[in-house]
Short mmCIF file of C-alpha atoms and ligand atoms in Angstrom, two decimals:
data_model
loop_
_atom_site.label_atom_id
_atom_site.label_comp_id
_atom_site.label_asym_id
_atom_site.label_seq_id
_atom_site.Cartn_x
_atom_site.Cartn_y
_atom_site.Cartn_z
CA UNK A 214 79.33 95.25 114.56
CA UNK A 215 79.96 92.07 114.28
CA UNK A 216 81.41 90.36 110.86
CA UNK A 217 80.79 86.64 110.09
CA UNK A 218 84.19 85.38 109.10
CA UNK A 219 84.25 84.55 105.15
CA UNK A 220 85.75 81.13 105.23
CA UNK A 221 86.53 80.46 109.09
CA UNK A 222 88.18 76.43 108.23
CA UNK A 223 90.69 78.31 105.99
CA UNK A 224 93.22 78.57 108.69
CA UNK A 225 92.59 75.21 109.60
CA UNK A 226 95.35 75.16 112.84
CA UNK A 227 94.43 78.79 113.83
CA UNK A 228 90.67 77.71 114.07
CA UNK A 229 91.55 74.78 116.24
CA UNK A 230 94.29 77.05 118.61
CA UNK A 231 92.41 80.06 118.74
CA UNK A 232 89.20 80.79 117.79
CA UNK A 233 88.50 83.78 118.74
CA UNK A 234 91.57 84.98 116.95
CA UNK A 235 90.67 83.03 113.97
CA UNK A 236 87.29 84.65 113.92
CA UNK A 237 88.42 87.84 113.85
CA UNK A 238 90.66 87.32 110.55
CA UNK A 239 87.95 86.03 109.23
CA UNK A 240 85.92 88.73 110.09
CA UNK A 241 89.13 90.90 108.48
CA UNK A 242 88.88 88.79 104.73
CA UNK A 243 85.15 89.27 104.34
CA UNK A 244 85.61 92.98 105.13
CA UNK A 245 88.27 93.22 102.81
CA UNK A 246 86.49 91.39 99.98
CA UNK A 247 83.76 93.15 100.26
CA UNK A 248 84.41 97.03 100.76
CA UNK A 249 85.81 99.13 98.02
CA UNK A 250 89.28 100.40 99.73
CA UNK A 251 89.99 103.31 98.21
CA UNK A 252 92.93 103.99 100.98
CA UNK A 253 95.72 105.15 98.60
CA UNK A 254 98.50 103.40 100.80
CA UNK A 255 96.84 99.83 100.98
CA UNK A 256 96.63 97.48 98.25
CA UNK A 257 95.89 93.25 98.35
CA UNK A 258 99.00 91.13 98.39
CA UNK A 259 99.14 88.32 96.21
CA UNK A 260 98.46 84.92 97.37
CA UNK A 261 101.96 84.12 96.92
CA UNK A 262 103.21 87.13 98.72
CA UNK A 263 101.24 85.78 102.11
CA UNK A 264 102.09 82.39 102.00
CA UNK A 265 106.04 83.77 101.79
CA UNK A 266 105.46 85.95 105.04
CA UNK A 267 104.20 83.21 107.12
CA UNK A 268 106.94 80.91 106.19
CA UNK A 269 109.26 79.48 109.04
CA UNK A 270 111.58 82.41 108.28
CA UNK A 271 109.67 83.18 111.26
CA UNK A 272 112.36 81.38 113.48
CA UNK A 273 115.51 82.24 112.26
CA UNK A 274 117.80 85.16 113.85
CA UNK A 275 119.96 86.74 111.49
CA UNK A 276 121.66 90.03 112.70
CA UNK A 277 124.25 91.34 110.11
CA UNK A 278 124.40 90.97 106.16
CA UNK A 279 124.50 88.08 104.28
CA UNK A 280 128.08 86.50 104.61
CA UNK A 281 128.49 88.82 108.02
CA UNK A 282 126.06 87.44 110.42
CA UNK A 283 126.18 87.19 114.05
CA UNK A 284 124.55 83.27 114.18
CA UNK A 285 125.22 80.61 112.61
CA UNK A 286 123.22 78.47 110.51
CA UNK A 287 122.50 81.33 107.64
CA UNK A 288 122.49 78.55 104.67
CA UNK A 289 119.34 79.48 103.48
CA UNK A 290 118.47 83.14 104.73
CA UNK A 291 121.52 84.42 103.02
CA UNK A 292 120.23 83.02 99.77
CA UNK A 293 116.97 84.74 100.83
CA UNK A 294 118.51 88.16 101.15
CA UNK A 295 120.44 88.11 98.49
CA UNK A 296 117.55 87.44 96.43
CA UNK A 297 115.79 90.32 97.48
CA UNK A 298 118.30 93.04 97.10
CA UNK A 299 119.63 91.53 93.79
CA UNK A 300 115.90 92.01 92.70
CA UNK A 301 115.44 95.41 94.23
CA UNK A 302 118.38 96.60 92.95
CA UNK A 303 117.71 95.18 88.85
CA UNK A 304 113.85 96.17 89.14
CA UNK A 305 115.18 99.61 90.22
CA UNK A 306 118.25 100.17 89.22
CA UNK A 307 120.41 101.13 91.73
CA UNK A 308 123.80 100.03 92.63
CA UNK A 309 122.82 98.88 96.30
CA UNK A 310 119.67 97.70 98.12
CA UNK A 311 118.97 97.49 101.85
CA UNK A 312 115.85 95.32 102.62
CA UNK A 313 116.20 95.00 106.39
CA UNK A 314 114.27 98.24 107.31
CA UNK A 315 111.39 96.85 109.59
CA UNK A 316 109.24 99.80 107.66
CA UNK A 317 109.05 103.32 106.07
CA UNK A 318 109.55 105.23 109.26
CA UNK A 319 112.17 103.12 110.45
CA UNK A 320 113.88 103.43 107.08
CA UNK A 321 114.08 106.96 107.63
CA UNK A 322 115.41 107.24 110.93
CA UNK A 323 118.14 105.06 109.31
CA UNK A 324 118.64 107.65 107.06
CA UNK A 325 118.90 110.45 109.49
CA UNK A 326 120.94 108.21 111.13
CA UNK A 327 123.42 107.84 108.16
CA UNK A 328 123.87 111.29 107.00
CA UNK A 329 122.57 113.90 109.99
CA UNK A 330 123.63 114.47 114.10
CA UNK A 331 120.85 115.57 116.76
CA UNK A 332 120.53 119.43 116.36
CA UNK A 333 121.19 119.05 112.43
CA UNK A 334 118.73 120.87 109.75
CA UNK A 335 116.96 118.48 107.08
CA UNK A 336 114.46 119.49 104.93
CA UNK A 337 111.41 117.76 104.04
CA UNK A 338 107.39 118.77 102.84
CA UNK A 339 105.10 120.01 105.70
CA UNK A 340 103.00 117.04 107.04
CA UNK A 341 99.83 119.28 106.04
CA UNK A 342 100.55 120.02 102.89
CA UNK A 343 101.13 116.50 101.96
CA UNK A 344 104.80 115.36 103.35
CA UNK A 345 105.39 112.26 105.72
CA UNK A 346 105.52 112.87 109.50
CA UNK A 347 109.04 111.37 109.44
CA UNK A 348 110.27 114.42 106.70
CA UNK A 349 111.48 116.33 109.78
CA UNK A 350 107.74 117.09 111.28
CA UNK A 351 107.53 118.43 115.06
CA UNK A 352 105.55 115.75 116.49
CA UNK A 353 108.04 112.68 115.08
CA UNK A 354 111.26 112.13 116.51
CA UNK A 355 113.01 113.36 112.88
CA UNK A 356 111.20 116.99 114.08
CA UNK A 357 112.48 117.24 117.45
CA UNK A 358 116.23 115.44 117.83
CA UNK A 359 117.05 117.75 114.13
CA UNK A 360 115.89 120.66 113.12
CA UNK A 361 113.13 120.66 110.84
CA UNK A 362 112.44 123.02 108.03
CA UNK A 363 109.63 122.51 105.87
CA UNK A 364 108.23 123.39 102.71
CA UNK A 365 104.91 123.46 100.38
CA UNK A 366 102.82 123.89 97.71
CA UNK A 367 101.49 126.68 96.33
CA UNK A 368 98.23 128.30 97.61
CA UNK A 369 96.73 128.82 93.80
CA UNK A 370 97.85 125.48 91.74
CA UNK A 371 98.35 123.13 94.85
CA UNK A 372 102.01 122.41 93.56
CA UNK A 373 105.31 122.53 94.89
CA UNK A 374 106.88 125.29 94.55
CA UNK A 375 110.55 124.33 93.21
CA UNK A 376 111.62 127.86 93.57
CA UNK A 377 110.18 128.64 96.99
CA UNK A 378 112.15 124.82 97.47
CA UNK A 379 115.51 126.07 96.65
CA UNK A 380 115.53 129.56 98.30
CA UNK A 381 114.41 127.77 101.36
CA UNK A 382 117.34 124.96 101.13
CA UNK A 383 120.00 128.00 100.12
CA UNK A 384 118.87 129.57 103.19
CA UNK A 385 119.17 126.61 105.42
CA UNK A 386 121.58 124.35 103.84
CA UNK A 387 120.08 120.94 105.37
CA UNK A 388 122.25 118.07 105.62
CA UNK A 389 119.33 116.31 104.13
CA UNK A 390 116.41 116.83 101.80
CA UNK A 391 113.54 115.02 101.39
CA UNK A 392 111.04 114.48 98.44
CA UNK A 393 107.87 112.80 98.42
CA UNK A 394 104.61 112.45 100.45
CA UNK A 395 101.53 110.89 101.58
CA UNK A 396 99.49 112.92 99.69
CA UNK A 397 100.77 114.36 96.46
CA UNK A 398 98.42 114.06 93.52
CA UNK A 399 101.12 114.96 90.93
CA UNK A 400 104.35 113.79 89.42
CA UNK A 401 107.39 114.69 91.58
CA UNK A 402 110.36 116.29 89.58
CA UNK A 403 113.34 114.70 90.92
CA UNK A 404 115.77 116.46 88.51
CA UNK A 405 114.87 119.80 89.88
CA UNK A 406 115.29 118.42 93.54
CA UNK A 407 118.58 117.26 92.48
CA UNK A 408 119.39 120.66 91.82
CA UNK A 409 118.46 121.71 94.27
CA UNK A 410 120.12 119.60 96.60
CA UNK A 411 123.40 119.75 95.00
CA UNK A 412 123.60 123.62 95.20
CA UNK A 413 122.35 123.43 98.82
CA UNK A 414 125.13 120.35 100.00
CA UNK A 415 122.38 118.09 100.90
CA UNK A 416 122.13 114.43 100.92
CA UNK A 417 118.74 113.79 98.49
CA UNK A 418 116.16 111.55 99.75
CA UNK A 419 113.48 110.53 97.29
CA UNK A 420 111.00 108.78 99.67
CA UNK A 421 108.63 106.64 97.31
CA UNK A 422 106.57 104.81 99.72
CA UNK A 423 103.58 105.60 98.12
CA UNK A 424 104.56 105.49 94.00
CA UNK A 425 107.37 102.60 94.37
CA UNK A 426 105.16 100.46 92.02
CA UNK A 427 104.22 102.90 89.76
CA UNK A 428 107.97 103.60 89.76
CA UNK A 429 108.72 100.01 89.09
CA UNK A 430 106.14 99.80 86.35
CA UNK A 431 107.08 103.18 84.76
CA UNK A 432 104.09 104.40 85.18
CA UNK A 433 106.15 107.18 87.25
CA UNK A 434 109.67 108.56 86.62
CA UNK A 435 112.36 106.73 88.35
CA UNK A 436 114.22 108.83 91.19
CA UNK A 437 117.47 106.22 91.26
CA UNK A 438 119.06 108.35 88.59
CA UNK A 439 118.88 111.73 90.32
CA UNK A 440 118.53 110.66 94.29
CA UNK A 441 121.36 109.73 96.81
CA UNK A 442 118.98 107.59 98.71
CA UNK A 443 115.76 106.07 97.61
CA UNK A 444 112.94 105.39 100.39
CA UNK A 445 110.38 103.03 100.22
CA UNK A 446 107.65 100.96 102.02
CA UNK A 447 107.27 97.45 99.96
CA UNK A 448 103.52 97.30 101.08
CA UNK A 449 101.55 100.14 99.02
CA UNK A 450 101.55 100.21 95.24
CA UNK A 451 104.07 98.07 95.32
CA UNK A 452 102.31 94.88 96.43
CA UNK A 453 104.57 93.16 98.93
CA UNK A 454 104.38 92.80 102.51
CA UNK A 455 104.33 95.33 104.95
CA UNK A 456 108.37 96.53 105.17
CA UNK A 457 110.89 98.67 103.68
CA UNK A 458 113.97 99.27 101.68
CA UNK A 459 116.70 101.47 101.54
CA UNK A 460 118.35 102.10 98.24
CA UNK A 461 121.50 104.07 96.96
CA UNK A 462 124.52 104.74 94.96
CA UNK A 463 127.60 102.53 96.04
CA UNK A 464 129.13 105.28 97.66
CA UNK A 465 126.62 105.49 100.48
CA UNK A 466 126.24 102.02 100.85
CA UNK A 467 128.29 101.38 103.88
CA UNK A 468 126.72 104.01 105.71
CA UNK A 469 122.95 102.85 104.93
CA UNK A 470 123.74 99.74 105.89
CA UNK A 471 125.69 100.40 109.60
CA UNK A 472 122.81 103.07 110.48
CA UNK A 473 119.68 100.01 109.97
CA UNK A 474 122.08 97.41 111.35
CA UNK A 475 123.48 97.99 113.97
CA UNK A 476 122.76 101.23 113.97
CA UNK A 477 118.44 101.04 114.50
CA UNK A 478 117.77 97.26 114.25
CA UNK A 479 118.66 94.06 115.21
CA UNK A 480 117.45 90.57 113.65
CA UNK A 481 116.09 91.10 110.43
CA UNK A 482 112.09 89.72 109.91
CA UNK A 483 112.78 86.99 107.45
CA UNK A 484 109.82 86.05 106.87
CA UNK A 485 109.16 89.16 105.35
CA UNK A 486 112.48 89.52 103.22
CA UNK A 487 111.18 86.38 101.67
CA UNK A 488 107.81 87.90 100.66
CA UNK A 489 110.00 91.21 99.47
CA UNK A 490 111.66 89.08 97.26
CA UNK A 491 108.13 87.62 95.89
CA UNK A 492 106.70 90.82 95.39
CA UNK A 493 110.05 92.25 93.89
CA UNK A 494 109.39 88.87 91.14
CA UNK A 495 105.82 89.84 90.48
CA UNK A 496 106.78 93.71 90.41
CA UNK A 497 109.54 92.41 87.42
CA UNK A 498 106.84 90.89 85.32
CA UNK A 499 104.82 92.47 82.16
CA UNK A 500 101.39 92.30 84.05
CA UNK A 501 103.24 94.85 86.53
CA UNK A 502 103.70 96.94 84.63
CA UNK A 503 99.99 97.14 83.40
CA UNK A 504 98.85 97.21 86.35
CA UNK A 505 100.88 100.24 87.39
CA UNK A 506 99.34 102.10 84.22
CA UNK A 507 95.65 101.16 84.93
CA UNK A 508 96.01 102.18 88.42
CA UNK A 509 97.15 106.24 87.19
CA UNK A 510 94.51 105.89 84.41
CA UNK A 511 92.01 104.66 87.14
CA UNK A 512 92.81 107.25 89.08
CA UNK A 513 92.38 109.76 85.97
CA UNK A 514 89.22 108.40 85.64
CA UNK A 515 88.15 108.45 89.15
CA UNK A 516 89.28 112.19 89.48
CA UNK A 517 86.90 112.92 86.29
CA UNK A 518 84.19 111.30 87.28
CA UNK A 519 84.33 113.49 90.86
CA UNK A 520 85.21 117.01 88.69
CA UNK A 521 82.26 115.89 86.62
CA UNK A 522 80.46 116.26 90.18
CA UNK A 523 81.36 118.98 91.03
CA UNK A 524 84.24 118.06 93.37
CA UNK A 525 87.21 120.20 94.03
CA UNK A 526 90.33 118.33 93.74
CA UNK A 527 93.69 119.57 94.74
CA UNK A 528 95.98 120.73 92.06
CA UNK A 529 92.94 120.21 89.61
CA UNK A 530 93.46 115.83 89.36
CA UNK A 531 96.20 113.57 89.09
CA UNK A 532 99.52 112.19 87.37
CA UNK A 533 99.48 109.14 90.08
CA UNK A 534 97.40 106.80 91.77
CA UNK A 535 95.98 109.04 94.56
CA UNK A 536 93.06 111.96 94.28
CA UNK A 537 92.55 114.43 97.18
CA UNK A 538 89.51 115.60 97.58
CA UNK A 539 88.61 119.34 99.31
CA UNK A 540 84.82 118.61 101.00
CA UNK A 541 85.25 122.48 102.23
CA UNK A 542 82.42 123.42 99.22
CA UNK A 543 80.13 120.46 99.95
CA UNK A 544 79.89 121.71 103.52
CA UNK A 545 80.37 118.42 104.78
CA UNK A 546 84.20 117.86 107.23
CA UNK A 547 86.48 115.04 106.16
CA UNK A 548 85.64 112.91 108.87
CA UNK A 549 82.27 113.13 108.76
CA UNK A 550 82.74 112.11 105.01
CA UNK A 551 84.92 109.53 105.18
CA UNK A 552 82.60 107.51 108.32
CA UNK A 553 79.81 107.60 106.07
CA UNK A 554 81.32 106.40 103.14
CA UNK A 555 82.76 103.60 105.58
CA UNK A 556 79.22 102.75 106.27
CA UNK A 557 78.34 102.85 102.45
CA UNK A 558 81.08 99.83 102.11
CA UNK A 559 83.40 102.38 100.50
CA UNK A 560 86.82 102.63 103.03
CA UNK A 561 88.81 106.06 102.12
CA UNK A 562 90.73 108.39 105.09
CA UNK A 563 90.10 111.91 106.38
CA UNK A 564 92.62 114.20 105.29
CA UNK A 565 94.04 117.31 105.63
CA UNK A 566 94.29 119.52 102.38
CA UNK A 567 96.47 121.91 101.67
CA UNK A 568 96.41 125.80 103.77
CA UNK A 569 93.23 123.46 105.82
CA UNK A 570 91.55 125.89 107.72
CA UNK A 571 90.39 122.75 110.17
CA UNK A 572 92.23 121.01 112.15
CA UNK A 573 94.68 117.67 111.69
CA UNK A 574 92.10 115.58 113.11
CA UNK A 575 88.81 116.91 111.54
CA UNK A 576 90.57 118.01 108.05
CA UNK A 577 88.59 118.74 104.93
CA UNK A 578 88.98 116.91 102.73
CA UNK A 579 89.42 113.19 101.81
CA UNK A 580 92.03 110.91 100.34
CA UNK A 581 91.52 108.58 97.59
CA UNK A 582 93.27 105.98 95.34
CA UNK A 583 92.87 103.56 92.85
CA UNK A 584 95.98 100.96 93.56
CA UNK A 585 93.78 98.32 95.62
CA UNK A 586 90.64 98.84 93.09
CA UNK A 587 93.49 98.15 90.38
CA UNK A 588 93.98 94.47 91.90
CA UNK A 589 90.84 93.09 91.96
CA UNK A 590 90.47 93.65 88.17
CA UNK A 591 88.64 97.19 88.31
CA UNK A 592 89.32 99.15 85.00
CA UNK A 593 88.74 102.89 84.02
CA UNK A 594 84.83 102.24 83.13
CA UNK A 595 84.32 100.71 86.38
CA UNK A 596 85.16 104.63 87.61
CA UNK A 597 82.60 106.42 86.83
CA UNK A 598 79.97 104.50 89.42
CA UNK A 599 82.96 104.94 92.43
CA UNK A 600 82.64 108.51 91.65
CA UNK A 601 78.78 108.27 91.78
CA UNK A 602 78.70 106.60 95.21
CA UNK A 603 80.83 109.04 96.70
CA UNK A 604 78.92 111.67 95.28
CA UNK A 605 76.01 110.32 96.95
CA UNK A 606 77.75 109.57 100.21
CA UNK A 607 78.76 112.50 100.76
CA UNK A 608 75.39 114.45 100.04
CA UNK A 609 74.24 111.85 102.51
CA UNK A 610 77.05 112.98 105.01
CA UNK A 611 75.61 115.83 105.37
CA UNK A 612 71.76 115.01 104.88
CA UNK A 613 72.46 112.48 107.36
CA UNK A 614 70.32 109.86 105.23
CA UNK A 615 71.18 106.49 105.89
CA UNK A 616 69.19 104.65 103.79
CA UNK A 617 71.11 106.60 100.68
CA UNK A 618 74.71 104.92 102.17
CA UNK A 619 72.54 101.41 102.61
CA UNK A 620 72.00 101.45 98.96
CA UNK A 621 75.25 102.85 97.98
CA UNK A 622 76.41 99.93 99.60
CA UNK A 623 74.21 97.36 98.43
CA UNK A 624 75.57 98.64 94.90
CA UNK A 625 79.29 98.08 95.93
CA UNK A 626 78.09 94.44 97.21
CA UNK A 627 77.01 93.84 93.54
CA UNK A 628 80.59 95.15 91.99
CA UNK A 629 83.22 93.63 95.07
CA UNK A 630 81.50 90.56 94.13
CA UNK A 631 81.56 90.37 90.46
CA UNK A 632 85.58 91.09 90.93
CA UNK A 633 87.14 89.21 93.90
CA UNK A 634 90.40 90.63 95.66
CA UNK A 635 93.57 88.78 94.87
CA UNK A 636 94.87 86.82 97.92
CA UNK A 637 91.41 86.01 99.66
CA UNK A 638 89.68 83.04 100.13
CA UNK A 639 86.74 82.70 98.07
C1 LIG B 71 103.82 105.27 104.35
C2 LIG B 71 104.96 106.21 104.29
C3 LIG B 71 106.04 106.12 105.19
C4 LIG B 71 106.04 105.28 106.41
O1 LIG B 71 105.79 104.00 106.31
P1 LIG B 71 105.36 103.11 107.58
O2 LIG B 71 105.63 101.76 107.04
O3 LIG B 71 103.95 103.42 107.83
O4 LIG B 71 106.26 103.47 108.72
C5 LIG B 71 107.11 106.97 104.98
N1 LIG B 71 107.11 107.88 103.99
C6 LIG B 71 106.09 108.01 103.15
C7 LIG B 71 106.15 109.03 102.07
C8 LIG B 71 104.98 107.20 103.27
O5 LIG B 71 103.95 107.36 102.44
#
């Protein structure tokens, strides 16, 4: 399928040095203005946030910290740096921020790097049951140079189990424990993890990648009081660019910062510090913070409007900003779901539920979340009609009738229109 590019002049010295290249990222705009993304871990940066990442930050090495580099001619990326972590660590509020981390699974390495040897246990959630591949799964490096031992959620509620949690981390006494996912529906209780990790002598991780801006705009509870280390990506809920932090108490701040430099990195990407320290700005700001709320109470609305349907939804709704949807009683596989509500204009991913009889790549259920719907302006009565379309998506899934996802997405033409995305051309 070819796209027609939106605005193809609007990279005026791209169109001239490569247009084919050009074309394509025009292509990439109009699809993202005008598809519903419902991916839970994608979101529209601002204007300002792009413009900072493809600054001439570009061309400047800086290996080291600010005031410790390697190179000369740091005047202004210091400054830069600084900037960032000062923000991270006063939006947050933790003692010491790390912004260097290329992204979330570097971060984490970085973390193993700091606090575990090869052959060492850490604990993390099972990649199926909603845990990040780097929380120790077998497939990712943090699964196979330590040992990984994983835990769940409960087979009747879909929640973790804080007691199975702490037998399991008595038992095995990892050197580090993670909390948080890519696919938890539900408030994570970092108190009780701090527990547990305290009786058990681990290091606790609280990886946030997905609820950092809900975090920031206390639309979730904040881990920095109870975690040793706080994870994140800066590109999901929280708006920035694609990248990561690494945040802590003052005691393991040396050690995060030799494990990502020059323990796992080199140079630091600049350019994208600078649009960390933008989106860290924007995160600071009162409209933040309503936007965190409307994307949970979008997200409430969305899950009501699919249990209104008939859908079954993994631990029953939400708390957050993400809904996961088990297809297994609509007799219809993720996959096969989630391709035709790509062709209805509506862009979600295939996922694995919890105890999935399926397998990883054909799961059964669906992911969904409201932090991208949240930024072009979509409120809680806007809901009810997302949970319509997939609704009839899906009973077209399985009907295999195309014209039903043709006017699905004829219908989502009419809404992505009436509310453009934030950092598009129009
Ligand atoms: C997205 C995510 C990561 C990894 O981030 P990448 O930038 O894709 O490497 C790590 N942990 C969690 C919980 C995530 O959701």
């Amino acid at each position: 399928m070819t796209i027609p590019a939106l605005a193809p002049t609007h990279h005026p010295a791209l169109a001239a040095a490569d247009p084919e290249l050009a074309a394509l990222v025009g292509a990439e705009e109009r699809l993202q203005a005008e598809t519903l993304r419902l991916i839970p871990s994608e979101n529209y940066v601002s204007a300002a946030v792009l413009e900072a990442s493809g600054t001439v930050l570009q061309n400047k090495y800086s290996e080291g910290y600010p005031g410790r580099r390697y190179y000369e001619g740091q005047q202004v990326v210091d400054q830069v740096e600084r900037l960032a972590a000062d923000r991270a660590r006063a939006l947050f509020g933790v003692d010491h921020a790390n912004v260097q981390p290329y992204s979330g699974s570097p971060a984490n390495l970085a973390v193993y790097l700091a606090f575990a040897r090869p052959g060492d246990t850490v604990m993390g959630m099972a990649l199926p049951m909603g845990g990040h591949l780097t929380h120790g799964w077998g497939v990712s490096a943090t699964g196979s140079w330590f040992r990984g031992v994983q835990y769940g959620v409960r087979r009747d509620t879909g929640l973790i189990d804080y007691d199975q949690v702490r037998e399991l981390a008595l038992k095995e006494r990892p050197k580090v424990l993670f909390c948080g996912g890519t696919a938890l529906p539900r408030t994570i209780d970092f108190a009780a993890f701090a527990q547990i990790a305290e009786e058990a002598g681990a290091v606790l991780v609280a990886d946030i990648a997905h609820i950092a801006g809900l975090v920031a705009g206390g639309a979730h509870p904040s881990p920095a009081p109870y975690a040793d280390v706080v994870s994140t990506t800066t590109h999901k809920t929280l708006r920035g660019p694609r990248g990561a932090m690494l945040m802590c108490r003052e005691q393991h701040a040396k050690a995060i910062d030799k494990a990502v430099f020059p323990g796992l990195q080199g140079g630091p990407h600049n350019q994208t510090t600078a649009a960390i320290a933008v989106a860290l700005h924007e995160a600071a700001a009162p409209s933040f913070r309503e936007y965190a709320h409307q994307v949970v109470a979008n997200a409430r609305a969305l899950a009501d409007g699919l249990l209104a349907r008939g859908f079954d939804l993994v631990s029953g709704g939400t708390d957050n900003h993400l809904v996961l949807v088990d297809l297994t009683s609509r007799d219809v596989p993720g996959k096969t779901a989630a391709k035709a509500l790509d062709r209805a204009g509506i862009v979600v991913n295939h996922n694995t539920v919890p105890f999935d009889p399926r397998k990883p790549f054909d799961p059964s259920g669906i992911r969904v979340g409201t932090p991208s719907l949240t930024s072009r302006g979509l409120r809680t009565e806007h809901m009810d009609a997302v949970a319509g379309w997939i609704d009839r998506s899906v009973t077209a899934a399985r009907t295999g009738d195309e014209a039903a996802l043709a006017a699905v997405r004829a219908e989502v033409a009419e809404l992505t229109a009436a509310h453009p995305a934030p950092g598009l051309p129009v």
